[in-house]
Amino acid sequence: MAEFSTETPQHPAEAHRPAVPRRSAGAARPAVALDGHLDGHEAAAILERTRASVDPELRAAIDSLPGSMRRIALYHFGWEHADGTPAAGNAGKAIRPALVLTAATALGGPRAGEAAVRAAAAVELVHNFTLLHDDVMDRDTTRRHRPTAWTVFGDADAILAGDALQALALGLLAGDPHPASTSAAARLAACVVELCAGQHSDTALERRHPGEVTLDEVLTMAEAKTGALLGCACALGALYAGASEEEVAALDAFGRQAGLAFQLIDDVIGIWGDPSRTGKPAGADLAVRKKSLPVVAALTSGTPAAADLAALYEVPYEKEGEEDLVRTAQAVEEAGGRDWAQVQAADRMARAMQELSRAIPDPEAAGGLLALAEFVTRRSS
């Protein structure tokens, strides 16, 4: 895999106090917005086309599973209710498979995109394998506006269904006659190992005292957990287009940087997002005392609010304590965590654009990938 800088951006506390630049009343937020309507129509059209191309491949793969595993997978994707009756649910935005197809098309034309559908489906299967496992480990009870699979079918069945999705992903590539499929399978397998390492780091960080966690550690973990698969998706598209090693590496780097921007915004949404749009309870990350990027930025800011936040994080959340969540979110914001995450998301997007221009200098050809990158960092759910 390509090497990327995981250097921690200078914490504002290293230069001035207060640690993170403050906004005056009524001032605009930093460059990366959370306004869903700013996505643009191009990204929406790409995602719609991707679902139309990839869903039949996904359904065929899932239909090949044994009945018990198939039922859980279909429920997780939103295509069946818990009782097995059909549902017209939300299978997700399809960002990762869209990156595969769009990268292939950008470098190799429409036929390359059409040939990469199996690879796109494989990436989406791996993504959902991680979601099933993450929900169990994080004890998340809601995903895509419905109960998570483990709450319906139990831990063991949800984990096994996730394992089955990962096997299906590699099976799709193993059975793909495309000449790039072997390289793609090896790259996706290596990505899964990196994802697991990132998740392991995440769970280890959660067991540590709030004052012991550094921004560098959390940024490195976030790149492995989130950036790796977005980078892999772009790289697989490049492989299916017959791109050079340099182009594949640049697109991997583009996806990783965009993925880190995605995670930064996702962490902001995890604290301040609207539950009616996110499908998750308000302040869910704070309730479980998750050391997300905005939280760690706030904890390490050296401000009075950082001390208040550390004290709050040392005490388990009480289920009836809505006031606790409000105070905790306020402490993160006052310590600069929200602004820091927004500024860093914009910075990572700038780095992503540099990598994209290395692989695809023609702005028109790169337009679809740019639209998708902007979409993932300009959203509210």
XYZ file of C-alpha atoms in Angstrom, residues 28-293:
266
model
C -19.177 31.508 9.625
C -17.838 28.026 10.257
C -14.674 26.802 8.531
C -14.648 25.714 4.921
C -16.053 22.187 5.134
C -19.777 22.511 5.654
C -22.344 20.103 7.020
C -25.131 21.314 4.792
C -26.485 18.307 2.901
C -27.945 20.474 0.147
C -24.440 21.589 -0.850
C -23.562 18.120 -2.176
C -24.443 18.977 -5.762
C -26.421 16.957 -8.231
C -23.455 15.187 -9.794
C -22.601 13.141 -6.718
C -26.253 12.200 -6.211
C -26.490 11.031 -9.819
C -23.278 8.981 -9.487
C -24.537 7.324 -6.315
C -27.890 6.537 -7.905
C -26.204 4.956 -10.928
C -23.894 3.011 -8.635
C -26.764 1.534 -6.641
C -28.472 0.510 -9.881
C -25.293 -1.211 -11.123
C -24.052 -2.757 -7.891
C -27.233 -3.796 -6.057
C -28.022 -6.710 -8.416
C -24.477 -8.055 -7.869
C -24.833 -7.610 -4.104
C -28.220 -9.317 -4.009
C -26.968 -12.231 -6.094
C -24.006 -12.679 -3.751
C -26.160 -12.485 -0.630
C -28.731 -14.872 -2.104
C -25.961 -17.474 -2.333
C -25.596 -17.527 1.456
C -27.166 -20.210 3.651
C -30.629 -19.238 4.851
C -29.688 -18.083 8.344
C -26.856 -15.869 7.133
C -28.890 -14.609 4.176
C -31.708 -13.446 6.440
C -29.368 -11.385 8.627
C -27.547 -9.873 5.651
C -30.784 -8.922 3.903
C -32.021 -7.307 7.108
C -28.764 -5.401 7.553
C -28.932 -4.045 3.986
C -32.523 -2.944 4.581
C -34.010 -5.306 1.993
C -35.971 -7.404 4.498
C -37.663 -6.863 7.824
C -36.618 -8.941 10.817
C -39.422 -11.412 10.082
C -38.145 -11.981 6.553
C -40.799 -9.982 4.728
C -39.590 -7.631 1.955
C -38.586 -4.098 2.888
C -37.677 -1.062 0.831
C -35.091 0.093 3.302
C -31.879 2.076 3.162
C -28.861 0.055 2.026
C -26.507 2.985 2.532
C -25.167 5.692 0.259
C -22.850 3.397 -1.798
C -19.961 5.861 -1.564
C -17.235 3.202 -1.690
C -18.512 1.286 -4.714
C -19.137 4.633 -6.402
C -15.461 5.469 -5.911
C -14.464 2.182 -7.563
C -16.639 2.741 -10.629
C -15.863 6.451 -10.926
C -12.104 5.921 -10.631
C -12.220 3.168 -13.263
C -14.220 5.370 -15.618
C -12.013 8.413 -15.040
C -8.862 6.504 -15.981
C -10.175 3.951 -18.457
C -13.483 5.163 -19.831
C -17.048 3.809 -19.476
C -16.120 0.229 -20.362
C -13.593 0.122 -17.533
C -16.316 1.276 -15.158
C -18.708 -1.389 -16.394
C -16.024 -4.050 -15.952
C -15.404 -3.017 -12.329
C -18.902 -3.744 -10.999
C -17.818 -6.922 -9.210
C -14.943 -5.084 -7.595
C -17.329 -2.336 -6.509
C -19.688 -4.893 -4.988
C -16.762 -6.547 -3.187
C -15.772 -3.241 -1.588
C -19.357 -2.643 -0.449
C -19.528 -6.135 1.060
C -16.327 -5.486 3.015
C -17.690 -2.141 4.200
C -20.834 -3.807 5.517
C -18.804 -6.577 7.129
C -17.073 -3.855 9.154
C -20.396 -2.212 10.045
C -21.859 -5.436 11.392
C -18.779 -6.020 13.545
C -18.422 -2.395 14.639
C -22.025 -2.276 15.813
C -21.423 -5.293 18.033
C -18.175 -3.942 19.463
C -19.483 -0.408 19.952
C -22.893 -1.650 21.192
C -24.619 0.693 18.763
C -28.345 -0.007 18.757
C -29.392 1.964 15.660
C -28.119 2.090 12.104
C -29.864 3.527 9.056
C -32.923 4.398 11.156
C -33.576 0.829 12.360
C -32.292 -1.524 15.086
C -28.812 -2.905 14.401
C -28.498 -6.570 13.421
C -26.987 -7.694 16.725
C -29.914 -6.248 18.681
C -32.306 -8.288 16.531
C -30.400 -11.530 15.951
C -27.789 -11.528 18.717
C -24.048 -10.908 18.813
C -22.923 -14.255 17.445
C -25.235 -14.223 14.433
C -24.328 -10.635 13.523
C -20.606 -11.415 13.727
C -20.999 -14.534 11.610
C -23.028 -12.638 9.018
C -20.226 -10.079 8.835
C -17.694 -12.862 8.343
C -19.839 -14.260 5.534
C -19.943 -10.870 3.777
C -16.155 -10.643 3.865
C -15.889 -14.131 2.353
C -18.378 -13.181 -0.343
C -16.292 -10.116 -1.214
C -13.121 -12.091 -1.797
C -15.107 -14.776 -3.609
C -16.454 -12.196 -6.049
C -12.953 -11.108 -6.966
C -11.629 -14.662 -7.092
C -14.316 -15.552 -9.641
C -13.898 -12.397 -11.717
C -12.183 -13.100 -15.071
C -10.887 -9.518 -15.324
C -7.054 -9.484 -15.475
C -6.880 -7.050 -12.540
C -8.960 -9.220 -10.210
C -6.006 -11.023 -8.608
C -4.232 -7.783 -7.743
C -7.523 -6.332 -6.558
C -8.193 -9.314 -4.275
C -4.729 -9.049 -2.734
C -5.158 -5.334 -2.176
C -8.610 -5.739 -0.632
C -7.373 -8.515 1.671
C -4.512 -6.305 2.849
C -7.020 -3.518 3.412
C -9.134 -5.791 5.625
C -6.073 -6.460 7.792
C -5.494 -2.719 8.068
C -9.150 -2.156 8.945
C -8.912 -4.745 11.704
C -5.735 -3.119 13.026
C -7.491 0.233 13.040
C -10.475 -1.173 14.900
C -8.152 -2.836 17.404
C -6.450 0.507 18.020
C -9.840 2.162 18.424
C -11.025 -0.284 21.068
C -7.663 -0.070 22.870
C -7.866 3.726 22.955
C -11.327 3.564 24.503
C -9.905 1.677 27.504
C -7.288 4.324 28.205
C -7.594 7.368 30.430
C -8.760 10.474 28.520
C -5.524 12.288 29.308
C -3.341 9.529 27.846
C -4.620 9.683 24.243
C -2.846 11.847 21.657
C -4.116 13.375 18.443
C -1.418 11.559 16.457
C -2.690 8.200 17.700
C -6.302 8.975 16.889
C -5.507 10.346 13.427
C -3.459 7.237 12.617
C -6.292 5.033 13.847
C -8.851 6.972 11.809
C -6.818 6.613 8.624
C -6.693 2.849 9.120
C -10.364 2.504 10.037
C -11.879 4.850 7.469
C -9.292 6.135 5.029
C -7.921 2.718 4.140
C -11.108 1.400 2.544
C -11.854 4.602 0.631
C -8.285 4.559 -0.637
C -8.590 0.899 -1.552
C -11.836 1.574 -3.429
C -10.145 4.223 -5.568
C -7.113 1.989 -6.110
C -9.276 -0.927 -7.243
C -10.964 1.316 -9.785
C -7.558 2.362 -11.062
C -6.406 -1.264 -11.290
C -9.464 -2.184 -13.343
C -8.662 0.702 -15.688
C -5.152 -0.625 -16.273
C -3.563 2.383 -14.584
C 0.135 2.704 -13.763
C 1.517 2.020 -10.289
C 1.943 5.762 -9.775
C -1.679 6.453 -10.684
C -2.907 3.651 -8.425
C -0.824 5.003 -5.537
C -2.039 8.569 -6.067
C -5.686 7.492 -6.119
C -5.163 5.412 -2.987
C -3.703 8.516 -1.330
C -6.611 10.619 -2.587
C -9.119 8.206 -1.053
C -7.252 8.037 2.246
C -7.111 11.797 2.652
C -10.760 12.167 1.655
C -11.549 9.336 4.075
C -9.876 11.143 6.941
C -11.866 14.265 6.093
C -14.960 12.028 6.053
C -14.116 10.692 9.523
C -13.539 14.145 10.937
C -16.959 15.278 9.758
C -18.525 11.984 10.813
C -17.194 12.536 14.322
C -18.690 16.033 14.346
C -22.025 14.555 13.271
C -21.678 11.900 15.991
C -21.842 14.691 18.561
C -23.972 17.406 16.970
C -25.884 15.601 14.192
C -29.666 15.626 13.922
C -30.991 12.157 14.930
C -33.819 12.442 12.388
C -31.161 12.549 9.658
C -28.369 10.415 11.130
C -30.569 7.544 12.315
C -28.635 7.492 15.601
C -29.456 8.974 19.024
C -28.197 12.501 19.671
C -24.800 12.545 21.358
C -24.356 8.777 21.009
C -20.564 9.068 20.851
C -20.472 11.194 23.989
C -22.749 8.793 25.854
C -20.252 5.963 25.415
C -17.365 8.357 26.121
C -15.889 7.744 22.684
C -12.516 9.377 22.089
C -13.412 10.742 18.679
C -11.234 13.259 16.869
